[in-house]
mmCIF file of C-alpha atoms and ligand atoms in Angstrom:
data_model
loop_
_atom_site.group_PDB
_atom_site.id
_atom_site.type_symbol
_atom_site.label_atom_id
_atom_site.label_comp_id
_atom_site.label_asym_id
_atom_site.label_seq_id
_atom_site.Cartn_x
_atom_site.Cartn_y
_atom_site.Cartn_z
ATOM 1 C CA UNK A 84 -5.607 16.801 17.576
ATOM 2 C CA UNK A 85 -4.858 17.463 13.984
ATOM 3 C CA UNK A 86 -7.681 17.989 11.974
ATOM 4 C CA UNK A 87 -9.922 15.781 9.860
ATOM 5 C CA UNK A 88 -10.765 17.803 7.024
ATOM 6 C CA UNK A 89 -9.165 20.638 5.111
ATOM 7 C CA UNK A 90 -10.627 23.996 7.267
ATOM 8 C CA UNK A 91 -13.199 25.571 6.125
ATOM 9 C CA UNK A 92 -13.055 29.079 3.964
ATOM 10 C CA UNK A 93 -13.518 31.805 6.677
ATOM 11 C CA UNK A 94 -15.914 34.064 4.599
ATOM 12 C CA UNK A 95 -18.936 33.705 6.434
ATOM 13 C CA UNK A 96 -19.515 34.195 9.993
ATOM 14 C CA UNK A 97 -20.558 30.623 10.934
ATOM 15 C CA UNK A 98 -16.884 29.870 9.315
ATOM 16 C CA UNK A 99 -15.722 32.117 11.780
ATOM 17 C CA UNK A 100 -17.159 30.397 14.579
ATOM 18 C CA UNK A 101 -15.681 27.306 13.666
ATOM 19 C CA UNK A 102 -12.344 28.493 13.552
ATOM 20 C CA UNK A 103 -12.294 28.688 17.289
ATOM 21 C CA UNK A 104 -9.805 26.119 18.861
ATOM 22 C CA UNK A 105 -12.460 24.468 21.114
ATOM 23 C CA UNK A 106 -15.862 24.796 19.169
ATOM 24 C CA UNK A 107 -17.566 21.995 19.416
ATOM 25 C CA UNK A 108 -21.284 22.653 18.871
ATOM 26 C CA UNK A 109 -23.187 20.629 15.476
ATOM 27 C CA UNK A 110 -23.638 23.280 12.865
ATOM 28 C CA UNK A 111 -25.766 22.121 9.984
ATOM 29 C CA UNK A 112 -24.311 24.288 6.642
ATOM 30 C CA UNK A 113 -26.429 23.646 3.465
ATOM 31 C CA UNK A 114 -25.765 26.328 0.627
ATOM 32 C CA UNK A 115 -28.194 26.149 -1.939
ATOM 33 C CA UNK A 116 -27.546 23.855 -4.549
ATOM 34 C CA UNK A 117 -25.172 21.898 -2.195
ATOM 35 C CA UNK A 118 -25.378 18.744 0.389
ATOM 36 C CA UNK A 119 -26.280 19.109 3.880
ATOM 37 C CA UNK A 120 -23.272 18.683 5.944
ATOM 38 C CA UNK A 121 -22.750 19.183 9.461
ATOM 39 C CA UNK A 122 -19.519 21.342 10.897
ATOM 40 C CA UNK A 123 -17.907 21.029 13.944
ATOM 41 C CA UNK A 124 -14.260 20.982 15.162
ATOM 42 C CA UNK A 125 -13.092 23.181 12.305
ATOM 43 C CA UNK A 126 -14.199 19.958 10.069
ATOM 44 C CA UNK A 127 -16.761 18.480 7.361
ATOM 45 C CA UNK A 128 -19.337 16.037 8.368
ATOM 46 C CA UNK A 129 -21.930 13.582 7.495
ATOM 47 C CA UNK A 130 -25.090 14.920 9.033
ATOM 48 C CA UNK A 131 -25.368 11.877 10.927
ATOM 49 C CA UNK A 132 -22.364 12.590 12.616
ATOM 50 C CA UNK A 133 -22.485 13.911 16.073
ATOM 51 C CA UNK A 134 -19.079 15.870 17.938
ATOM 52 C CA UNK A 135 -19.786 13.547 20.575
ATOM 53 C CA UNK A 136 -19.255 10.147 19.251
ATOM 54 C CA UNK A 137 -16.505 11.379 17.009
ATOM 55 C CA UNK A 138 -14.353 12.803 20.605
ATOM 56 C CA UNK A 139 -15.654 9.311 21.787
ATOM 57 C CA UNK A 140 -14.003 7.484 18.655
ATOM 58 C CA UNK A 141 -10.783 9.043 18.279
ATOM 59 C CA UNK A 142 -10.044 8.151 22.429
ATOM 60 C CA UNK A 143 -10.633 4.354 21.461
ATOM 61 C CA UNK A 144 -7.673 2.187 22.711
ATOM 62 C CA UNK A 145 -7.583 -0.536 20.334
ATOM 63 C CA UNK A 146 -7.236 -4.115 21.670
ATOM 64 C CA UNK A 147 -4.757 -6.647 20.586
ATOM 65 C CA UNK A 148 -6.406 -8.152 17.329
ATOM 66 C CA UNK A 149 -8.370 -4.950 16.401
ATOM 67 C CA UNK A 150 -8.613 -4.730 12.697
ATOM 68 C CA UNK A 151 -9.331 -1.169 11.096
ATOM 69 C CA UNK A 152 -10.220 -1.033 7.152
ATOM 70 C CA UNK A 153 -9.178 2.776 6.755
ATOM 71 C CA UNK A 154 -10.244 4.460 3.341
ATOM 72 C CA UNK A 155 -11.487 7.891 2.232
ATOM 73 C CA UNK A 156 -14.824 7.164 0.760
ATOM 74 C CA UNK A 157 -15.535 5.181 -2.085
ATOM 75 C CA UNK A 158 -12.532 3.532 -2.001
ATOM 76 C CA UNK A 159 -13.747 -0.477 -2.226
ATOM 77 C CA UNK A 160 -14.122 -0.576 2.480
ATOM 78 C CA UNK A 161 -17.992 -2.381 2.117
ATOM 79 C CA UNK A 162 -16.014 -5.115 -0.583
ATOM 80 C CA UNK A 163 -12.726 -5.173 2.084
ATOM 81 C CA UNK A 164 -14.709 -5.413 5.182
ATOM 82 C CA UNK A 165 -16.700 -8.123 3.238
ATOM 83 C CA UNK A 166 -13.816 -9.919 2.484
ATOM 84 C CA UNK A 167 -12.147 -9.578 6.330
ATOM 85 C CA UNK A 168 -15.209 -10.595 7.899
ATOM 86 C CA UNK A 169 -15.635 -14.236 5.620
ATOM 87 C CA UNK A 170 -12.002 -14.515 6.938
ATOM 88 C CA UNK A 171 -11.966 -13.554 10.436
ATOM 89 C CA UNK A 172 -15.837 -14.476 11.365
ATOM 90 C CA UNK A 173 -16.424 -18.052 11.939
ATOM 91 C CA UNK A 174 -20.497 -17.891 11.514
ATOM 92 C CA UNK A 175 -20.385 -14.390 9.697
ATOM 93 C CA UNK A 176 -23.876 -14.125 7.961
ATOM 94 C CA UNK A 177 -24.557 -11.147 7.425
ATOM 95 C CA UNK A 178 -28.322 -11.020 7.628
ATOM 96 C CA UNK A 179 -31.026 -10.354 10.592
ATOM 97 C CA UNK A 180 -29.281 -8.136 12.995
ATOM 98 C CA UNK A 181 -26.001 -9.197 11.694
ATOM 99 C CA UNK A 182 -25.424 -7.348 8.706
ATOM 100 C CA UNK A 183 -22.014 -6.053 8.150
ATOM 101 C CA UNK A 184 -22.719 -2.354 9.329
ATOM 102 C CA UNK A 185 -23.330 -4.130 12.779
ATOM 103 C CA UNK A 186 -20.738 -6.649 12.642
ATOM 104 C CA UNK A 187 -18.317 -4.496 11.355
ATOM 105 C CA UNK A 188 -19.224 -0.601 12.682
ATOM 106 C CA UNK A 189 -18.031 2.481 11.590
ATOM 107 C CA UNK A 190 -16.373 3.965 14.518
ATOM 108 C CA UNK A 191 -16.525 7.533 13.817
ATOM 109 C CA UNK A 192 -19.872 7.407 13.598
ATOM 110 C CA UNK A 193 -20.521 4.825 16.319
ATOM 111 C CA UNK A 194 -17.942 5.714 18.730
ATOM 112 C CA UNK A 195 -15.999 3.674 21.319
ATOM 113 C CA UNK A 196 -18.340 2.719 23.742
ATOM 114 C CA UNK A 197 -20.090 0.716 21.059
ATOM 115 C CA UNK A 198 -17.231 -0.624 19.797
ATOM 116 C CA UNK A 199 -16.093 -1.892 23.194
ATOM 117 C CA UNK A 200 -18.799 -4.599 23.062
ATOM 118 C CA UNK A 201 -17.927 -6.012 20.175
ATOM 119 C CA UNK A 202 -16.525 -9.435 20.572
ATOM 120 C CA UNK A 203 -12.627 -9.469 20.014
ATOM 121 C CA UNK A 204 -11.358 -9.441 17.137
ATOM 122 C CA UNK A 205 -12.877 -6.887 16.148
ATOM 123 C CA UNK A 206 -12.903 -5.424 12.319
ATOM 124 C CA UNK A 207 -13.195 -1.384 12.854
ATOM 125 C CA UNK A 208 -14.229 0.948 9.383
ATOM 126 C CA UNK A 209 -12.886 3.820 9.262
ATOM 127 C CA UNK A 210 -12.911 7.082 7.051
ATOM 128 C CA UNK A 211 -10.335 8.783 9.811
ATOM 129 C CA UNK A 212 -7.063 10.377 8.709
ATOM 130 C CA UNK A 213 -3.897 8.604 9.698
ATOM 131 C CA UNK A 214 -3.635 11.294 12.252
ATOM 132 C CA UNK A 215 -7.324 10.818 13.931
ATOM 133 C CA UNK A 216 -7.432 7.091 13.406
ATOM 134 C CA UNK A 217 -7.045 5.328 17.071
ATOM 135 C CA UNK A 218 -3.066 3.592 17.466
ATOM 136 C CA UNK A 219 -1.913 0.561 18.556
ATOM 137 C CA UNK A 220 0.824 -1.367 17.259
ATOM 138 C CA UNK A 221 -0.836 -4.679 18.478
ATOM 139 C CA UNK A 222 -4.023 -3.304 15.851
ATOM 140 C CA UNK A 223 -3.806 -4.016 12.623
ATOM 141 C CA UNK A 224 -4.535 -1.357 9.733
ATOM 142 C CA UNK A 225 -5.906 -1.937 6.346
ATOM 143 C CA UNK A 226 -5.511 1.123 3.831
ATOM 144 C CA UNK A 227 -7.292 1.139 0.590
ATOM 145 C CA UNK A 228 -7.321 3.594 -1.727
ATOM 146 C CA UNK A 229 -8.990 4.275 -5.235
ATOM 147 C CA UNK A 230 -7.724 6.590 -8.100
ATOM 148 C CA UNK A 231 -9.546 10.305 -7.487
ATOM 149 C CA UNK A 232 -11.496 9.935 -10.683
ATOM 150 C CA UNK A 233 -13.218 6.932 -9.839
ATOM 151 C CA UNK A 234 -13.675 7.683 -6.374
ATOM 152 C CA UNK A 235 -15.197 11.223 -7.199
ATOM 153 C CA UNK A 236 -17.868 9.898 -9.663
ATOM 154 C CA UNK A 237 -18.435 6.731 -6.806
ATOM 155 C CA UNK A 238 -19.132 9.399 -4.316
ATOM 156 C CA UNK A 239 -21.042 12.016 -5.903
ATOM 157 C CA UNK A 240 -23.571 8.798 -6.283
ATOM 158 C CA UNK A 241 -23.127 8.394 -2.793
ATOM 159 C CA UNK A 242 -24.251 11.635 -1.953
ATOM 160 C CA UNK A 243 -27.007 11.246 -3.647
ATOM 161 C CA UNK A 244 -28.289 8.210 -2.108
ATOM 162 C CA UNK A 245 -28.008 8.444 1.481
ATOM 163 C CA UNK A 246 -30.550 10.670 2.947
ATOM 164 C CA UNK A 247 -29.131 12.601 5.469
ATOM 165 C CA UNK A 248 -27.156 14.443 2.320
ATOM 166 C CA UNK A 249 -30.523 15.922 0.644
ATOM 167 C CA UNK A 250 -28.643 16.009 -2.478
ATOM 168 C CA UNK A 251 -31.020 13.377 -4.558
ATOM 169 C CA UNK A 252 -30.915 16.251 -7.113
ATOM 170 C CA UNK A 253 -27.661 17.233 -6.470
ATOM 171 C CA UNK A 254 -25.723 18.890 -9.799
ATOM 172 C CA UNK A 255 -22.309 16.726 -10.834
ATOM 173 C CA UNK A 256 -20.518 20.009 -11.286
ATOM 174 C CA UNK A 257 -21.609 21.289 -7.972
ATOM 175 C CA UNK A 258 -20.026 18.214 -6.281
ATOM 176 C CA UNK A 259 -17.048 18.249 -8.460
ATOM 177 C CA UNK A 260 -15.883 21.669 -7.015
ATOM 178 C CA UNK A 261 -16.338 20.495 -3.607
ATOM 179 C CA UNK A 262 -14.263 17.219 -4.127
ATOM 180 C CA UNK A 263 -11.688 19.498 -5.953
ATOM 181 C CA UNK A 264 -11.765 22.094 -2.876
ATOM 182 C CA UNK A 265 -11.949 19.675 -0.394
ATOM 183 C CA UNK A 266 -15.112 20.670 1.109
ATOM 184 C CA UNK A 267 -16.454 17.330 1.412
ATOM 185 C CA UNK A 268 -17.109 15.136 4.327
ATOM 186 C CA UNK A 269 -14.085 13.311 5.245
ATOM 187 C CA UNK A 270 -12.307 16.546 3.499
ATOM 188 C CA UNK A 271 -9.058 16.521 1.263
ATOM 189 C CA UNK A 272 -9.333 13.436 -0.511
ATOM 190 C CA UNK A 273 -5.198 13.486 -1.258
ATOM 191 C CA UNK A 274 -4.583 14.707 2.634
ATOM 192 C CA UNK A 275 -6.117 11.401 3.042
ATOM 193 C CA UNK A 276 -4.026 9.188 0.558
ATOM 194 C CA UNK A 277 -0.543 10.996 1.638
ATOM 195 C CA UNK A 278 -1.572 10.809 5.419
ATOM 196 C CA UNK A 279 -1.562 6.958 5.116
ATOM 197 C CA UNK A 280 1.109 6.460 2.547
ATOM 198 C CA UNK A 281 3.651 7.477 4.936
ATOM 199 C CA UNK A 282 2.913 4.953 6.786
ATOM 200 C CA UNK A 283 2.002 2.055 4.284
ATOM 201 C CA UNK A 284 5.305 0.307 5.062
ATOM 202 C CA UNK A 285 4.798 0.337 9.092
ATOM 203 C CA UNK A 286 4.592 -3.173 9.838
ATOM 204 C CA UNK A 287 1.175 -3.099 11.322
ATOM 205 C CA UNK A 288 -0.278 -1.564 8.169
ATOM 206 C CA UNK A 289 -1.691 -3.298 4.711
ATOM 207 C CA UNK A 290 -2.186 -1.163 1.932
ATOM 208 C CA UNK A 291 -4.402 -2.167 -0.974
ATOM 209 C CA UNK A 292 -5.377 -0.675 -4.304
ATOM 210 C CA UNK A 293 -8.659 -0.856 -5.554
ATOM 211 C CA UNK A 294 -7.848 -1.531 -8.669
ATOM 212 C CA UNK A 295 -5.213 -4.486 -8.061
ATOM 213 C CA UNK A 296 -8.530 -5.775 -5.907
ATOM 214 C CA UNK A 297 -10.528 -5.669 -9.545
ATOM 215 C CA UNK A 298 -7.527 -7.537 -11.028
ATOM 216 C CA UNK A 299 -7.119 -10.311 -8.878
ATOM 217 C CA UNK A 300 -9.391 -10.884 -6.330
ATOM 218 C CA UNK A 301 -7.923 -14.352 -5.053
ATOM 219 C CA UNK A 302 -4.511 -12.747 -4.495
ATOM 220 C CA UNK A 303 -6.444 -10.141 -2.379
ATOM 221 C CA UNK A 304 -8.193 -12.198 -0.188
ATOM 222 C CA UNK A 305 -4.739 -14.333 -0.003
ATOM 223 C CA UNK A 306 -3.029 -11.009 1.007
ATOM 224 C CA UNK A 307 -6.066 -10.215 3.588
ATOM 225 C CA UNK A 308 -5.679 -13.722 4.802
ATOM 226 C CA UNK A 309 -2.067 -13.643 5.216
ATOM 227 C CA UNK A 310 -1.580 -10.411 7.020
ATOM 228 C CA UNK A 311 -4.518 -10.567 9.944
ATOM 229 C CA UNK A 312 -3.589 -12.968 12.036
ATOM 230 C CA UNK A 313 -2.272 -16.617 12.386
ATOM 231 C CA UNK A 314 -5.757 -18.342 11.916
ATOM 232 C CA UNK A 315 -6.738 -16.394 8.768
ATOM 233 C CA UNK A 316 -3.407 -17.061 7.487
ATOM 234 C CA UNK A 317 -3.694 -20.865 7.332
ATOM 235 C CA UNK A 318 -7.085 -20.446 6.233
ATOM 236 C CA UNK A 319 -6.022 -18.796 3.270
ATOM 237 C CA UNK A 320 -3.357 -21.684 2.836
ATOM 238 C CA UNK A 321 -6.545 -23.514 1.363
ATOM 239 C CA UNK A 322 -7.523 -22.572 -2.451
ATOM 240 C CA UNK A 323 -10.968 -23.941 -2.188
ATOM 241 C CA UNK A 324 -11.781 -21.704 1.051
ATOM 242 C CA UNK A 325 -9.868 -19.075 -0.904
ATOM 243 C CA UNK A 326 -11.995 -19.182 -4.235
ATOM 244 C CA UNK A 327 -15.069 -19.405 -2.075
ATOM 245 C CA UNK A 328 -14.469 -15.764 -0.421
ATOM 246 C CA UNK A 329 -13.559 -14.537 -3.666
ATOM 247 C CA UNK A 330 -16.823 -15.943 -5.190
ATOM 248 C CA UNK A 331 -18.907 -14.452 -2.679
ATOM 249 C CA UNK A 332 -17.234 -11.058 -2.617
ATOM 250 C CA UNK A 333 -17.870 -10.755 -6.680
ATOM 251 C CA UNK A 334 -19.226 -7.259 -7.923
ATOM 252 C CA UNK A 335 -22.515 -9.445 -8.825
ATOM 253 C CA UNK A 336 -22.687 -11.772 -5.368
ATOM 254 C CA UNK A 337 -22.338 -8.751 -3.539
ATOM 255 C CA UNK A 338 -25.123 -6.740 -5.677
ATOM 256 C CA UNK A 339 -27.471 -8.757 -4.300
ATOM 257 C CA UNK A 340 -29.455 -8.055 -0.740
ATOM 258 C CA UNK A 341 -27.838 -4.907 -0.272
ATOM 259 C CA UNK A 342 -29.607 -4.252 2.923
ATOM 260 C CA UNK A 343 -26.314 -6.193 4.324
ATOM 261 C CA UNK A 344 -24.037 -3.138 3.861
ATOM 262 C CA UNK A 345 -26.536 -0.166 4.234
ATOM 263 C CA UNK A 346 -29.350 0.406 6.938
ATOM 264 C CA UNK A 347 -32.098 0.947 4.180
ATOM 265 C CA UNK A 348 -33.207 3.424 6.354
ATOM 266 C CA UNK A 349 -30.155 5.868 5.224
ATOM 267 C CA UNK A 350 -30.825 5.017 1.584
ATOM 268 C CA UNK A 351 -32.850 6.940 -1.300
ATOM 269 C CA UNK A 352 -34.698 4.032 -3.665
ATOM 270 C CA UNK A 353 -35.154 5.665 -6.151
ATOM 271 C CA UNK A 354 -30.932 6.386 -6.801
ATOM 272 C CA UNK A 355 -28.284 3.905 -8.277
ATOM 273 C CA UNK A 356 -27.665 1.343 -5.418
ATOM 274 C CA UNK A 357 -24.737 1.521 -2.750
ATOM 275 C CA UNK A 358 -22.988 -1.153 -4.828
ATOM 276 C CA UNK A 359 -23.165 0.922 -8.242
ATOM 277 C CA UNK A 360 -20.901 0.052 -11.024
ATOM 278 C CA UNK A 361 -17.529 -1.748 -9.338
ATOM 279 C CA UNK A 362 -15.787 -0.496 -12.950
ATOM 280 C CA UNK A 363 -12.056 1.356 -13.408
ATOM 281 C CA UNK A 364 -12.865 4.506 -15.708
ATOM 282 C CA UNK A 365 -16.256 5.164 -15.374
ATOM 283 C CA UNK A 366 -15.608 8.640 -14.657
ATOM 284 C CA UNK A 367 -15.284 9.072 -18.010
ATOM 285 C CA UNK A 368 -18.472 9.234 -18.881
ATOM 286 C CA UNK A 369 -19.560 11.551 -15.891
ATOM 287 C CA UNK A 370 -16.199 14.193 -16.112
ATOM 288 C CA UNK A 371 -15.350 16.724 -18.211
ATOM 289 C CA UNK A 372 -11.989 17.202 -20.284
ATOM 290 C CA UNK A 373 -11.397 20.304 -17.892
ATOM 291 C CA UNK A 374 -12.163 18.530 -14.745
ATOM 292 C CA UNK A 375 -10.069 15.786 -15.756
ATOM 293 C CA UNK A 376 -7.454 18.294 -16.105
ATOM 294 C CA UNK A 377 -8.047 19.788 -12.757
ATOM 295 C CA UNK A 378 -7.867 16.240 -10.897
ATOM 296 C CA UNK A 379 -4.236 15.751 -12.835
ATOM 297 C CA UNK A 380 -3.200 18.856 -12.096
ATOM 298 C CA UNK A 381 -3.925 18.621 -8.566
ATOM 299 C CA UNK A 382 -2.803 15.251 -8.834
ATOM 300 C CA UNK A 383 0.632 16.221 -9.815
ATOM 301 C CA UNK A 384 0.937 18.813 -7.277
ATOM 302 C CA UNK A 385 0.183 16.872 -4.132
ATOM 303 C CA UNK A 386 1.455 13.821 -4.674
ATOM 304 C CA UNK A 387 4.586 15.056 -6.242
ATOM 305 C CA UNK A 388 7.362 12.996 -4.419
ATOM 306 C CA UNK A 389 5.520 10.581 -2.735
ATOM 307 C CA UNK A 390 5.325 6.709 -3.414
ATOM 308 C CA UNK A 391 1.795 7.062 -5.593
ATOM 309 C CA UNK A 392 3.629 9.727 -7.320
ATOM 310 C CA UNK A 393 3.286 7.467 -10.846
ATOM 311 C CA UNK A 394 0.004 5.199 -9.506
ATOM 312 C CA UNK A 395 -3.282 5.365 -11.583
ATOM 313 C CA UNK A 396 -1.960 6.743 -14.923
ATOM 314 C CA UNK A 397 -3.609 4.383 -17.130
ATOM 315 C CA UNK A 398 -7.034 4.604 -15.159
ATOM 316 C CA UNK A 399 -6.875 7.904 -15.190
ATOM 317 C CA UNK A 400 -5.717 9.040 -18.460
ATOM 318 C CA UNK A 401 -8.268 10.994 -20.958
ATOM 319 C CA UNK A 402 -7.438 8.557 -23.979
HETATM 320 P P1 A3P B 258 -18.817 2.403 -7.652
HETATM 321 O O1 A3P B 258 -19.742 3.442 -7.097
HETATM 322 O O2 A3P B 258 -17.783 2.961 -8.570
HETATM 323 O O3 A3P B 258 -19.547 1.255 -8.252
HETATM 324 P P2 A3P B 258 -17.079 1.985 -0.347
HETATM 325 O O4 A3P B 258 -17.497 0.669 0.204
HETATM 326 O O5 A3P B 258 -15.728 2.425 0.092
HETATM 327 O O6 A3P B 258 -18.146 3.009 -0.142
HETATM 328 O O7 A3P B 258 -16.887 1.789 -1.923
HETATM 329 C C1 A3P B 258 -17.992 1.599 -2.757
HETATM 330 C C2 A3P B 258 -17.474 1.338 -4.159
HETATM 331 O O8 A3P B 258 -16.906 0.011 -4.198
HETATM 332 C C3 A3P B 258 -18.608 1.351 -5.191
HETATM 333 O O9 A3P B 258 -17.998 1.795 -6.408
HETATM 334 C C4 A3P B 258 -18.974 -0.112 -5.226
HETATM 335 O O10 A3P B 258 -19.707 -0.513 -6.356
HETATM 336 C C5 A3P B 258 -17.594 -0.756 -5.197
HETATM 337 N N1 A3P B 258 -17.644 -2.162 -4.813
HETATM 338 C C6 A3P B 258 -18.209 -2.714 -3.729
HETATM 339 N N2 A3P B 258 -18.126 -4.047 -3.774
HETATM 340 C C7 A3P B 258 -17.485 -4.356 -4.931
HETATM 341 C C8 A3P B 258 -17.106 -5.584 -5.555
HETATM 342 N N3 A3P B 258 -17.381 -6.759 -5.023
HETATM 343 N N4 A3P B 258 -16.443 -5.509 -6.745
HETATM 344 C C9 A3P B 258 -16.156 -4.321 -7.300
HETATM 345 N N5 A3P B 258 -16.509 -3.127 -6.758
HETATM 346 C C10 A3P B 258 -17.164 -3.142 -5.588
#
């Protein structure tokens, strides 16, 4: 099984350890200064994570109608899922043991057995690689990716809200590095993108840009609607249903009651909420002009060649 994350610098002996092939027992790592994360095979974790439920995950067989919103972190999943789940839910409310982290799970963390009760179809989130994520051709796949800048900043607040991280006081700088070094849960944030951008033009795959979401919402849920399945395609066919969806998945409509995307159990108060800022650019007030400089130089290095090779420039240029 190809792995998740980048691997982990072998300069410590629990690094060692998790270089072996078959390793497969939780580690907790927590440097000072840093996030908790938990370690196991040769991969970066949430601590909520358990090797158990990932193994369990990755052997899913997807059914015939299975939906999976695939993103690294941060990259606009709550606001897609939100979006799928007006389009494919009849009576989707997403309140009293229906919120949308029920509705709509997170297999890695939930695993398959979970998943399996789910009625069919089923919308799947996923942070998995292209490599890890479970295949089907009769699934459908929804990529959507953010510009690095963005999703760094979105992130490092993310961190910093959810518990199980300890990293309430966590330093910007301190996450920076990691994001730059891939040390992060979910790992390499460009592995990620180019992982799935070879296979954005597989015809069971959508891919979607955060950004283009931002700019035209309607179109997006037109897209959404159009490329599920036949029923969600003639729904979409309808402007008033269309505009309705996009009302309710607005930045400010989805700001409110945010106990429907995040088990407040899993959540600091006392940080900036799950749904933050929902802005292009506001890493610019959070990086500096040498860490924007790193993220373009690391930019142009990995994604050199590939179809995003030109994406972004204008969201993430310093002027
Ligand atoms: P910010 O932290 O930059 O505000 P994910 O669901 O993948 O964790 O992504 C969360 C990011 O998507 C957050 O970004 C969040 O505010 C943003 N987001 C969620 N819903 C949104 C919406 N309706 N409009 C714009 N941005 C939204």
């Amino acid at each position: 099984m190809a792995p998740i994350t980048r691997k982990l610098s072998s300069d410590s002996r629990s690094d060692n350890r998790l270089n072996k092939e078959n390793f497969d027992e939780a580690l907790i790592r927590q440097p000072p200064g840093h996030p908790k994360h938990k370690c196991f095979f040769n991969h970066i974790w949430s601590p909520i994570f358990t090797p158990e439920l990932i193994r369990s995950a990755k052997s899913y067989e997807p059914e015939k109608g299975d939906v999976f919103i695939a993103t690294y972190p941060k990259c606009g999943t709550t606001w897609t899922q939100h979006i799928c789940s007006q389009l494919m839910i009849e009576d989707y409310e997403p309140t009293d043991g229906k919120e949308l982290f029920i509705t709509s799970p997170m297999i890695d963390e939930k695993g398959a057995e979970f998943v399996k009760q789910l009625p069919s179809p089923r919308l799947l989130k996923t942070h998995f690689e292209w490599t890890d994520v479970p295949k089907s051709k009769d699934a459908k796949y929804i990529f959507v990716c953010r510009n690095p800048k963005d999703s760094i900043v979105s992130y490092y607040f993310m961190y910093r809200l959810l518990v199980a991280y300890d990293f309430a006081d966590g330093e910007f700088d301190t996450f920076f590095d990691l994001f730059a070094d891939g040390k992060l849960a979910y790992g390499d944030y460009f592995d990620h993108l180019n992982g799935w951008l070879e296979h954005i033009n597989d015809p069971n795959v959508l891919a979607l840009r955060y950004e283009d979401m931002l700019d035209d919402l309607p179109g997006t849920v037109v897209k959404l609607g159009k490329f599920i399945n036949d029923r969600t395609s003639k729904l979409v066919d309808n402007e008033e249903v269309v505009a309705r969806i996009a009302q309710n998945s607005s930045f400010d409509a989805m700001s409110h009651d945010q106990s429907r995307w995040v088990p407040q159990a899993y959540v600091n108060p006392t940080q900036a909420p799950f749904i933050r800022k929902g802005k292009k650019r506001d890493w610019i007030n959070h990086l500096s002009k040498k860490q924007s400089d790193r993220i373009d130089e690391l930019f142009k290095q990995k994604m050199k060649g590939t179809i995003a090779e030109h994406w972004w420039q204008e969201q993430m240029s310093w002027d």
